[in-house]
Coordinates of C-alpha atoms and ligand atoms in Angstrom, one line a residue:
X1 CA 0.0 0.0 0.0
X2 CA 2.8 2.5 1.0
X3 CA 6.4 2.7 -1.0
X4 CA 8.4 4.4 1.8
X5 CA 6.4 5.0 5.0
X6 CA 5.1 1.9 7.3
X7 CA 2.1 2.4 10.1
X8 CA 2.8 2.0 13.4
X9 CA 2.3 -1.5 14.5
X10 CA -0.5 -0.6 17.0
X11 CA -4.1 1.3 16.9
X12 CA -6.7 1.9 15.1
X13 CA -8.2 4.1 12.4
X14 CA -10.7 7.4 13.1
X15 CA -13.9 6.2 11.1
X16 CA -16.7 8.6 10.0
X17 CA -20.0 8.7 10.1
X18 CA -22.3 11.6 8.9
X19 CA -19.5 13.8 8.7
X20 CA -18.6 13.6 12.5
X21 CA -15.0 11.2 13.4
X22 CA -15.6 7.9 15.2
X23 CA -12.4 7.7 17.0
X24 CA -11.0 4.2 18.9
X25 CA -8.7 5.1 22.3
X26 CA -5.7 4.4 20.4
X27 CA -5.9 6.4 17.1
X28 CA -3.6 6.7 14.3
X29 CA -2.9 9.9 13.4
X30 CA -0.6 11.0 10.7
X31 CA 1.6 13.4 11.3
X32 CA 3.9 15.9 8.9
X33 CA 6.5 17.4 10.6
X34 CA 6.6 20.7 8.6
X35 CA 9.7 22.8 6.9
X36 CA 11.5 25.2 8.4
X37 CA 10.9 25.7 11.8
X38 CA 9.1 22.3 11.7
X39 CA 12.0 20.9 13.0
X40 CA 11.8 22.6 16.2
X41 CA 7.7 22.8 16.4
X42 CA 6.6 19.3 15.9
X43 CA 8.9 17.8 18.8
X44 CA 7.9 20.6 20.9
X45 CA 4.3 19.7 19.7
X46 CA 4.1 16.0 20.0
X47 CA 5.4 15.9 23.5
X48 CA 3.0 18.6 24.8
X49 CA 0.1 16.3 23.1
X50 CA 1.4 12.8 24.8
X51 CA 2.0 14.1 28.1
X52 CA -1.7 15.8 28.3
X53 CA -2.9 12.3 26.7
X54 CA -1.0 10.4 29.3
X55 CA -2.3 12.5 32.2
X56 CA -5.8 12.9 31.3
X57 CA -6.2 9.4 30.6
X58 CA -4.0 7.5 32.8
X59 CA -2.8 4.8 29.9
X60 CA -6.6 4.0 28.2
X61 CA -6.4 6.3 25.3
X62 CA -3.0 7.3 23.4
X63 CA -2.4 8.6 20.0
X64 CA 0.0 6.5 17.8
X65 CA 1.9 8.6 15.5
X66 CA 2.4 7.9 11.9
X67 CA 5.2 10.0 10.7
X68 CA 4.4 10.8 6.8
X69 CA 5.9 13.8 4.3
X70 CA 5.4 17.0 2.6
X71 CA 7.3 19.5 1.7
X72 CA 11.0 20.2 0.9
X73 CA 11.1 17.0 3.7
X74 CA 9.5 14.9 1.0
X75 CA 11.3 16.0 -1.9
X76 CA 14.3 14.8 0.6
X77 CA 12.9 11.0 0.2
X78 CA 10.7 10.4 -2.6
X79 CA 12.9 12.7 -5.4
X80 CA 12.7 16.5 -6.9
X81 CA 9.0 18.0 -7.2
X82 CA 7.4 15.3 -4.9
X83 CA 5.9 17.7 -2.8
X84 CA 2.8 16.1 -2.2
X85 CA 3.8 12.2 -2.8
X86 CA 1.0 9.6 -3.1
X87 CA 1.9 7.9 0.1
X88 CA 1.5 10.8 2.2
X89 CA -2.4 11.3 0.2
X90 CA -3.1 7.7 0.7
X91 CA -2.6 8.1 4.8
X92 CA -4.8 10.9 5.0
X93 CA -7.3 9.5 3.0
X94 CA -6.5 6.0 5.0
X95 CA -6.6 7.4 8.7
X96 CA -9.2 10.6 8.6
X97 CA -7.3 13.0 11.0
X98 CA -4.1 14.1 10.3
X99 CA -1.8 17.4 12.0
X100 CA 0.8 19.3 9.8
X101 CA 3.4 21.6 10.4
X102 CA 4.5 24.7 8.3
X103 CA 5.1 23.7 4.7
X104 CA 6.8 26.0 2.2
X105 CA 5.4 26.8 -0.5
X106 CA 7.0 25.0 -3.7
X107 CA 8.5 27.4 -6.3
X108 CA 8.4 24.5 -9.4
X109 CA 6.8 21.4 -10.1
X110 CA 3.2 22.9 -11.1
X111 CA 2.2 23.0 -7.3
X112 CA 0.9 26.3 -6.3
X113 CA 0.3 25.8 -2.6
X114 CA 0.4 22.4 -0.5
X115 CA -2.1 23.9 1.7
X116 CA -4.4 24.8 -0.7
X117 CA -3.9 21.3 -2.7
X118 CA -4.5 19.1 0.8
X119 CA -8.0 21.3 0.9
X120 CA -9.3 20.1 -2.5
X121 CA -7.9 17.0 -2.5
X122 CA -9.4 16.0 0.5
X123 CA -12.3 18.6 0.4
X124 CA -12.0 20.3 3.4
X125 CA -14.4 22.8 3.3
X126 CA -14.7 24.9 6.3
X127 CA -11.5 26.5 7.4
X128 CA -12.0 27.0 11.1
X129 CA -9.1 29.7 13.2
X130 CA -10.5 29.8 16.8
X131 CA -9.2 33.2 18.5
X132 CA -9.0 33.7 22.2
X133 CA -6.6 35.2 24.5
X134 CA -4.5 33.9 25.9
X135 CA -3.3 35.8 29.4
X136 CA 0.0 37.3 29.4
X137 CA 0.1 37.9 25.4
X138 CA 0.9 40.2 24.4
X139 CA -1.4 42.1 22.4
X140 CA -2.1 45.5 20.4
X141 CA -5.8 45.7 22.2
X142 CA -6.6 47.1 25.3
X143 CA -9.0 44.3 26.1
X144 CA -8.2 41.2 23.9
X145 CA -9.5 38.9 26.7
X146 CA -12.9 40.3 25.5
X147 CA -12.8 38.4 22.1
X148 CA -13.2 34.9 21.8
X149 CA -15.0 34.0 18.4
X150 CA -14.1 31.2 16.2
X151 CA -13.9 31.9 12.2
X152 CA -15.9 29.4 10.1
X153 CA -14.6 30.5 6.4
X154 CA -15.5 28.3 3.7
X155 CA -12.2 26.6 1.4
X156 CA -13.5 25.6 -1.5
X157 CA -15.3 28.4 -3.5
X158 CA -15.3 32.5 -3.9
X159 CA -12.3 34.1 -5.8
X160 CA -10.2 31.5 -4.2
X161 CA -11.5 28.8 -6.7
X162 CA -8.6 30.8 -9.1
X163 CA -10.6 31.2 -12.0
X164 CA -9.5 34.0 -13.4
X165 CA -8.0 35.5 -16.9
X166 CA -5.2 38.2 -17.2
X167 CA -5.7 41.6 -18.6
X168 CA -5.3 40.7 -22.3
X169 CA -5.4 37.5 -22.7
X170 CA -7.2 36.0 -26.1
X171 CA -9.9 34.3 -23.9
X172 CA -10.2 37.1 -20.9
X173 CA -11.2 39.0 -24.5
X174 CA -13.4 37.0 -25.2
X175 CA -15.0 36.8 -22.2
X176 CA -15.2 40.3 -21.9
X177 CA -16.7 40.7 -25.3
X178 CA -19.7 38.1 -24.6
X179 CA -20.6 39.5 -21.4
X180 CA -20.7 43.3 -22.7
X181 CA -22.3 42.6 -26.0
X182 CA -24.7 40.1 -24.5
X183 CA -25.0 38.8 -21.2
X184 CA -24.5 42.1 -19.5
X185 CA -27.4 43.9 -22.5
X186 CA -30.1 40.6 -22.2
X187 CA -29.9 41.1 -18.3
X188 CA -32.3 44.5 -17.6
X189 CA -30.8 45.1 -13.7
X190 CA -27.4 45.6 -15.0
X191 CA -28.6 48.6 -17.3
X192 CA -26.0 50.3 -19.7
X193 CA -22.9 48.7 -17.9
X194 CA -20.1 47.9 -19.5
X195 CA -16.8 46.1 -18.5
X196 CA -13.7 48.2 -19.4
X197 CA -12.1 46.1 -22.2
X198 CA -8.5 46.6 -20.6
X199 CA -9.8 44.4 -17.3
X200 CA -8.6 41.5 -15.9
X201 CA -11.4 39.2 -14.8
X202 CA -11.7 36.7 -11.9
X203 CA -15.1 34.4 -11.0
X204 CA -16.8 34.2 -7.8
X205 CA -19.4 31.4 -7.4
X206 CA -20.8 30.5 -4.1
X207 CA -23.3 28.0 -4.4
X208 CA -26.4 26.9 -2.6
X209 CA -24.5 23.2 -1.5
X210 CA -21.0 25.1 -0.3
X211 CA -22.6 28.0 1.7
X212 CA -25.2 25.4 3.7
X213 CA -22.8 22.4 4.4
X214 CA -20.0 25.4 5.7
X215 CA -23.1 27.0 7.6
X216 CA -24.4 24.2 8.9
X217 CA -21.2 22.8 10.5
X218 CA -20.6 26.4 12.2
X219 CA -24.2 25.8 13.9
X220 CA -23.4 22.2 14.9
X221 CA -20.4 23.5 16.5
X222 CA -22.3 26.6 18.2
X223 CA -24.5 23.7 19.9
X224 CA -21.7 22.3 21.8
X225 CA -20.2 25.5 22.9
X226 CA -21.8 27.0 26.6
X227 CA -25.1 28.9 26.2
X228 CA -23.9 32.2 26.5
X229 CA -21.5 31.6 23.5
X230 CA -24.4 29.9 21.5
X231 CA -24.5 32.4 18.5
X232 CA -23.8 32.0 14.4
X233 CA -23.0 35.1 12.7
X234 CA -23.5 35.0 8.9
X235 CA -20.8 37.6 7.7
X236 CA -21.3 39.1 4.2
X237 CA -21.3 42.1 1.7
X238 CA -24.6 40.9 0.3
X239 CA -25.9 45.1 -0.1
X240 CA -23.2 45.1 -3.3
X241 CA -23.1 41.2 -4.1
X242 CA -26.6 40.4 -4.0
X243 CA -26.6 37.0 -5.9
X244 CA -23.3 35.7 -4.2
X245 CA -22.9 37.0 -0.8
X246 CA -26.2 38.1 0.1
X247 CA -27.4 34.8 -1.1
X248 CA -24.9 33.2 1.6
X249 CA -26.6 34.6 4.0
X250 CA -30.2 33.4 2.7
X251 CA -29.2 30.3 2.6
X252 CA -27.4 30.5 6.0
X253 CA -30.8 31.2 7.3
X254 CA -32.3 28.9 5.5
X255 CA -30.1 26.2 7.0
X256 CA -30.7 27.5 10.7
X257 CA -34.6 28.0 10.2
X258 CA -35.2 24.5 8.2
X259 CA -32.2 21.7 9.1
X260 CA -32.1 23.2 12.8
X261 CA -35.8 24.8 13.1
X262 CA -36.0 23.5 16.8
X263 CA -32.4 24.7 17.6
X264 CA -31.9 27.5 16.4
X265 CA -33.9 31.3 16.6
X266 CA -33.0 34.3 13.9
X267 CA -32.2 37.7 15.4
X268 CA -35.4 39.2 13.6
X269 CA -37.3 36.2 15.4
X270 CA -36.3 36.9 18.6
X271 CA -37.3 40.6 18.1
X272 CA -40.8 39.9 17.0
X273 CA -41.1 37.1 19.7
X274 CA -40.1 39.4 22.4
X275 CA -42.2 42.3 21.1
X276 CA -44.9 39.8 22.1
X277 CA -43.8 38.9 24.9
X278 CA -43.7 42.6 25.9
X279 CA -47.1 43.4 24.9
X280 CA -49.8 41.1 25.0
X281 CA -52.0 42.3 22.6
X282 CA -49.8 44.2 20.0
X283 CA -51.2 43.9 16.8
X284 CA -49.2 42.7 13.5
X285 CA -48.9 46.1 12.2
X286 CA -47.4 47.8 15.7
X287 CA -44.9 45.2 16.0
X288 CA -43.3 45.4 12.4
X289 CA -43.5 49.1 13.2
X290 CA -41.2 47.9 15.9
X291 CA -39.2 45.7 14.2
X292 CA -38.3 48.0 11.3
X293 CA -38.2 51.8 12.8
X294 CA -38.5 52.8 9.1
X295 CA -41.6 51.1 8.8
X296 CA -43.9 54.1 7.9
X297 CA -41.4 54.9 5.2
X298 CA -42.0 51.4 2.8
X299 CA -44.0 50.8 -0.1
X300 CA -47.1 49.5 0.8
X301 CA -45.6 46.3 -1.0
X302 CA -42.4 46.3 1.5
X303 CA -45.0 46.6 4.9
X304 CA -47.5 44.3 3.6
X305 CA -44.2 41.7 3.4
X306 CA -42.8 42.5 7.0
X307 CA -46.3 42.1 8.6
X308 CA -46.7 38.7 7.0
X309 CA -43.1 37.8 8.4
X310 CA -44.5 39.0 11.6
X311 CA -47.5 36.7 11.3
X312 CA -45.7 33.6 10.2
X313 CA -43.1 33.9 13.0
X314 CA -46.0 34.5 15.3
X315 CA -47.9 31.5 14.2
X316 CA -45.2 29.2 13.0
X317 CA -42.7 28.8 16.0
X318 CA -44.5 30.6 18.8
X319 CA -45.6 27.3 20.6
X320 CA -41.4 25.9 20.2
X321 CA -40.1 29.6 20.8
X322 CA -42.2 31.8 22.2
X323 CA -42.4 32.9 26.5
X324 CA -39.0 33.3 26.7
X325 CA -37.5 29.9 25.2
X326 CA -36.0 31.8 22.3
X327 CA -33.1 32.8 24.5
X328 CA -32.1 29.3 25.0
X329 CA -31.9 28.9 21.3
X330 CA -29.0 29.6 19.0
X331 CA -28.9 32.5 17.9
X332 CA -28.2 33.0 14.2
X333 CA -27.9 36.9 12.7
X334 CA -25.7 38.2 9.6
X335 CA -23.6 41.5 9.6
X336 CA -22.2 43.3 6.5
X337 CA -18.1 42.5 6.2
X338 CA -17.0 45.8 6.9
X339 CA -19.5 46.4 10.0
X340 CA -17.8 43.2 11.6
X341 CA -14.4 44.1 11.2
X342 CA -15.4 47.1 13.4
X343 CA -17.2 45.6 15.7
X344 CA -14.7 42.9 16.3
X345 CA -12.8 45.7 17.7
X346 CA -15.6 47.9 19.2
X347 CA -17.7 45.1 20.7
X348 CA -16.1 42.1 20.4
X349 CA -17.7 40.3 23.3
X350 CA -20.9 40.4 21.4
X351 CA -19.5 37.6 18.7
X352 CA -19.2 33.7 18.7
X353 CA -19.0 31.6 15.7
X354 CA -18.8 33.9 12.6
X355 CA -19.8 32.1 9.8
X356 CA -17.9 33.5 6.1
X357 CA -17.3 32.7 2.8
X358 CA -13.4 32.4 1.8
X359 CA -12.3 35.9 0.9
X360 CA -14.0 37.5 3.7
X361 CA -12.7 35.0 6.1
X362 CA -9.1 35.5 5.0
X363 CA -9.4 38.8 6.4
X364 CA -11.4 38.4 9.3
X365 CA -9.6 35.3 10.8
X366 CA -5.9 37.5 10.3
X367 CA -7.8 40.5 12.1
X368 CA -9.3 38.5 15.0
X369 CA -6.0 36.9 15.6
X370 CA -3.8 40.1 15.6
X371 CA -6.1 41.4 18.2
X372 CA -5.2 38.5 20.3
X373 CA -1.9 38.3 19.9
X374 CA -0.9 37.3 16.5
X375 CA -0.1 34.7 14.3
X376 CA 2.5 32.9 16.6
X377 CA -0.6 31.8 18.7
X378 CA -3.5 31.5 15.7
X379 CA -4.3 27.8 15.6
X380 CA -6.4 26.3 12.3
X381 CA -7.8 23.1 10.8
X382 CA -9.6 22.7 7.6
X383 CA -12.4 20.4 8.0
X384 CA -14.5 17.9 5.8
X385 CA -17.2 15.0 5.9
X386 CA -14.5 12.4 6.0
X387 CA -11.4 14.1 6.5
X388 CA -9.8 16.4 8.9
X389 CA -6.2 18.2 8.9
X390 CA -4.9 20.7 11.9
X391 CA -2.5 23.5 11.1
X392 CA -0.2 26.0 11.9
X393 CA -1.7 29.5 10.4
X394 CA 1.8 30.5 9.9
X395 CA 4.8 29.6 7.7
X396 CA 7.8 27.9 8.1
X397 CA 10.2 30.8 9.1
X398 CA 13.1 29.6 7.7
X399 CA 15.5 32.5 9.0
X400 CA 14.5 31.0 13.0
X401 CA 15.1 27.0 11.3
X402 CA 16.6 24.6 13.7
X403 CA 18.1 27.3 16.2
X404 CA 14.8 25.8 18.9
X405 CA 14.4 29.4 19.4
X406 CA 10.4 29.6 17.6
X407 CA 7.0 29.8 19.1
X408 CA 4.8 26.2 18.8
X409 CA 2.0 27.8 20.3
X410 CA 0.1 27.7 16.7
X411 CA 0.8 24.3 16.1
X412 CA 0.1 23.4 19.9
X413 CA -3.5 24.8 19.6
X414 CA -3.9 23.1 16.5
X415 CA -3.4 19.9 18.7
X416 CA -6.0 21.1 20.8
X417 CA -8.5 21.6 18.1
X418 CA -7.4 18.1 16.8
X419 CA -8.0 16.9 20.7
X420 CA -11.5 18.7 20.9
X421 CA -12.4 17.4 17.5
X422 CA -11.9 13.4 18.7
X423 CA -13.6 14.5 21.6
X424 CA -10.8 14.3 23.8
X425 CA -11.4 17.4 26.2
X426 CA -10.1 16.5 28.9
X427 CA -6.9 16.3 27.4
X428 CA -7.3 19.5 25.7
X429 CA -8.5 21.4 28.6
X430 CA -4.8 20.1 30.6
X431 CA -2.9 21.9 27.5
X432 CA -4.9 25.1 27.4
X433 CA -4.4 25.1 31.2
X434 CA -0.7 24.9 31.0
X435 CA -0.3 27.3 28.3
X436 CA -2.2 29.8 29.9
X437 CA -0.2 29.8 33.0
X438 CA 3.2 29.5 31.3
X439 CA 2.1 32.8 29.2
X440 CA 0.7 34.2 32.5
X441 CA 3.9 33.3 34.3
X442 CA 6.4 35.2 31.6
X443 CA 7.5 32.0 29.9
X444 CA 7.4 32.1 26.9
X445 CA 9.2 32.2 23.5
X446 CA 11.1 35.2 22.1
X447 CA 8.5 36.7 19.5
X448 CA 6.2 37.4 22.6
X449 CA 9.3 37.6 25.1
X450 CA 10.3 40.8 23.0
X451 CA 7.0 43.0 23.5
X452 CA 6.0 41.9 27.0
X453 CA 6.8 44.9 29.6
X454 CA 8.5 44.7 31.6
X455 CA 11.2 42.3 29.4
X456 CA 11.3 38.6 30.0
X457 CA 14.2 36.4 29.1
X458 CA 12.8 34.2 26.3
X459 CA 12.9 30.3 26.9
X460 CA 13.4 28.3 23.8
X461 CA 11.0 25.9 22.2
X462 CA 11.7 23.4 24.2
X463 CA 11.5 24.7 27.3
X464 CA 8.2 26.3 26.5
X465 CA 7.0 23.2 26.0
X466 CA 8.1 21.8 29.7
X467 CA 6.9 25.2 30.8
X468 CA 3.5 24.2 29.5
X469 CA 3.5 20.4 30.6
X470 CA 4.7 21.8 33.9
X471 CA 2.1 23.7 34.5
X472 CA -0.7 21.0 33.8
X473 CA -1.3 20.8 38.0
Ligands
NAP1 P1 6.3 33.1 8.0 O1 7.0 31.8 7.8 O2 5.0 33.0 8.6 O3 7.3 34.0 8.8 C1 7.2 35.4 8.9 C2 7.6 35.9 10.2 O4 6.5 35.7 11.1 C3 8.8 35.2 10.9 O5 10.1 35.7 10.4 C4 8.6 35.5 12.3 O6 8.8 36.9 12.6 C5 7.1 35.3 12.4 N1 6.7 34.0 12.8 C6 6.4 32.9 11.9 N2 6.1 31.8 12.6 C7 6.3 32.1 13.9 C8 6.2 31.4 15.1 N3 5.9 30.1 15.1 N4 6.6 32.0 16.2 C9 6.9 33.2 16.3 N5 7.0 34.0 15.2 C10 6.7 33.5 14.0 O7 6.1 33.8 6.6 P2 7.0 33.9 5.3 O8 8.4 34.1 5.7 O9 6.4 34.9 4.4 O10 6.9 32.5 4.6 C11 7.9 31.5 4.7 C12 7.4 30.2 3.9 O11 6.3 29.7 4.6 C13 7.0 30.5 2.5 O12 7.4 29.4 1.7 C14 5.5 30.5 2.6 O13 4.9 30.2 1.4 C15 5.2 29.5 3.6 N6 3.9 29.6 4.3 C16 3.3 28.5 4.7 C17 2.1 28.5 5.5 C18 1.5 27.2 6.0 O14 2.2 26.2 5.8 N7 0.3 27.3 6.5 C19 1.6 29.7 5.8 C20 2.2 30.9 5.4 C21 3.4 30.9 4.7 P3 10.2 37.5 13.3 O15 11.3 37.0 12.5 O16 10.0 39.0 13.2 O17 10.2 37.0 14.7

């Protein structure tokens, strides 16, 4: 089955069903060690993750590793331009969850980004970046402590699908041609526009099947976390892009009010709901007056359609939602991109889950992380039905290689996420423990050593990793 790599001799493999892991107590997980700083990070990485499986569990669960390659690593072994060999796709695809260092980026061999090829190989379709803070870190905010949302950002469409042309080209012409001399004229909304003929042009699709399965994921996860943290936020710029992004976040709703109708309330829901609740005998018209303050400005179209909405709300899930038992529901809103990277900043306690589609997520999960402490400390994993890879969000560093000088943190949490993932929180709760009392206690590596006032000496990898297992209790 394998031409250079052999599975541990013990364990089990993570099975799936219904898109959620099956995992035995000894689980083989592959692991790729990472370029670059790799070196230093995965030792650092897999030690933290044993001893908090070893203390947590006494001996019944342990994770056998299954050491396979990517990279410049795997280039090393199987030959020039093997990047991505098929052993390495084959263990993935064999054993379900797997945990990767950095990996550079490959300059030849028709690869554009490891990364980017594991997600579409293996589908992995919501990118999820949890960012919390972490006391101690430091941070550019002047209270990071008060955000703690998780970024759901979907991998596989949007711009990041790469379908684009360059300014010029014979087929970009083309394209350009057809869509201003008759797509852009047969459709009447777009009026007299016109694409300028010196343009480069790029697709976005977002379709009805990517933007529910990445949705509904993000509200499967919301109903595990504690109440008060129980809230999807559908993040889009659907007042420009009506039919892409605004149609994410119709069919996010759709999702939460049909697959999780029992689950889950809508913030315009809970408004109508508690407008009831408020005043026993409001009519329809008085409480979409209340709902929409601009009300007595619509067309008589527009109020006729928000009086209905209040109506159906009122008669469709009073009895499940109504007197109060919306608040122990989910709560699923949307907010405009822009609007959200403000208010991650303004009033960032107000935000859980955020739900996004790639581009905008690729923003928002860099933001969210800066504001609690940067990239150093931003775990990741890139989740499918049947498949599952945790990652550092940074690179490989090479200028910091071998010297067991760099931050693991990244990588660390990314165990963490693997840990919560299998289901294994005990073990993950002992790590996040011990990292937030070594950070709390000054240890810690040099890239947060550097900005912590006043000045710590900075341990090395290694030692951040005792420091860590130390401070399990
Ligand atoms: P980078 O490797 O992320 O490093 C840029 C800088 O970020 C480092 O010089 C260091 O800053 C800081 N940094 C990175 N990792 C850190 C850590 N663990 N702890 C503390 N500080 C850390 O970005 P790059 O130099 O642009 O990219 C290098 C290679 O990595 C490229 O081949 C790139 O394509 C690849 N890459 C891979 C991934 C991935 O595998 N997920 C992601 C991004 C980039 P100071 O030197 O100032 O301390």
């Amino acid at each position: 089955m394998y031409e250079k790599i052999t599975p541990p001799t013990t364990g089990a493999k993570i099975t799936f069903k219904n898109g959620e892991p099956i995992v035995p107590d000894n689980p083989i997980i592959p692991f790729i060690r990472g370029d670059g700083t790799g070196i230093d990070i995965w030792p650092a990485t897999e030690k933290v993750l044993d001893a908090a499986v070893t203390k947590a569990y006494k001996g019944k669960r342990k994770i056998s590793w299954f050491k396979v390659y990517a990279g410049d690593e795997a280039c090393d072994l199987y030959g020039t331009y093997q990047y991505l060999p098929q052993d390495t796709l084959t263990a993935i695809k064999e054993y379900g969850v797997a945990i990767k260092g950095p990996l550079t980026t490959p300059v030849g061999g028709g690869i554009r980004s490891l990364n980017v090829a594991l997600r579409q190989i293996f589908d992995l379709y919501a990118c999820v970046r949890p960012c919390r803070y972490y006391a101690g870190t430091p941070s550019p905010h002047k209270n990071p402590e008060k955000l703690d949302v998780i970024v759901y950002r979907e991998n596989t469409e949007d711009i990041y699908l790469g379908i684009e042309w360059k300014q010029g080209s014979e087929i970009g012409n083309r394209l350009i041609k057809i869509l201003n001399e008759e797509l852009i004229p047969a459709t009447p909304e777009h009026g007299k526009k016109q694409i300028p003929l010196d343009a480069g042009i790029g697709i976005k699709p977002i379709s009805v099947s990517g933007s529910k399965r990445l949705v509904r994921r993000a509200i499967k996860h919301a109903l595990i976390l504690p109440k008060d943290k129980q809230q999807v936020t559908l993040v889009h710029k659907g007042n420009i892009m009506k039919y892409t992004e605004g149609a994410f976040r119709d069919w996010g709703y759709e999702v939460a009010t049909t697959e999780f109708r029992q689950e889950c309330v809508t913030e315009r829901e809970s408004w109508i709901l508690g407008n009831k609740e408020k005043n026993a005998n409001i009519s329809s018209e008085e409480n979409a007056r209340m709902i929409d303050p601009g009300f007595d400005a619509l067309t008589p179209e527009k109020k006729a359609q928000i009086v209905k909405e209040v109506e159906t709300v009122l008669n469709s899930i009073w009895a499940s939602h109504g007197n109060g038992k919306w608040k122990e529901k989910i709560m699923v809103n949307d907010r405009i991109a822009d609007s959200i990277f403000q208010q991650i900043q303004t009033r960032p306690d107000e935000y859980s889950i955020l739900a996004t589609m790639n581009l905008n997520g690729d923003y928002l999960s860099d933001a969210a992380a800066a504001i609690v402490g940067g990239l150093g400390m931003g775990p990741g994993a890139n989740i499918g039905d049947s498949c599952a890879v945790f990652e550092a969000t940074h690179g490989t560093a090479p200028k910091h290689a071998g010297l067991d000088k760099i931050n693991p943190g990244s990588v660390i949490l990314s165990g963490v996420m693997m840990l919560e993932y299998m289901g294994w929180q005990e073990a993950a709760d002992l790590i996040k423990k011990g990292l937030s009392a070594a950070i709390a206690n000054g240890e810690v590596t040099y890239d947060l050593a550097r900005m912590i006032e006043p000045p710590v000496k900075p341990l090395k990898c290694s030692e951040f990793a005792d420091a860590i297992i130390k401070h399990f209790g």
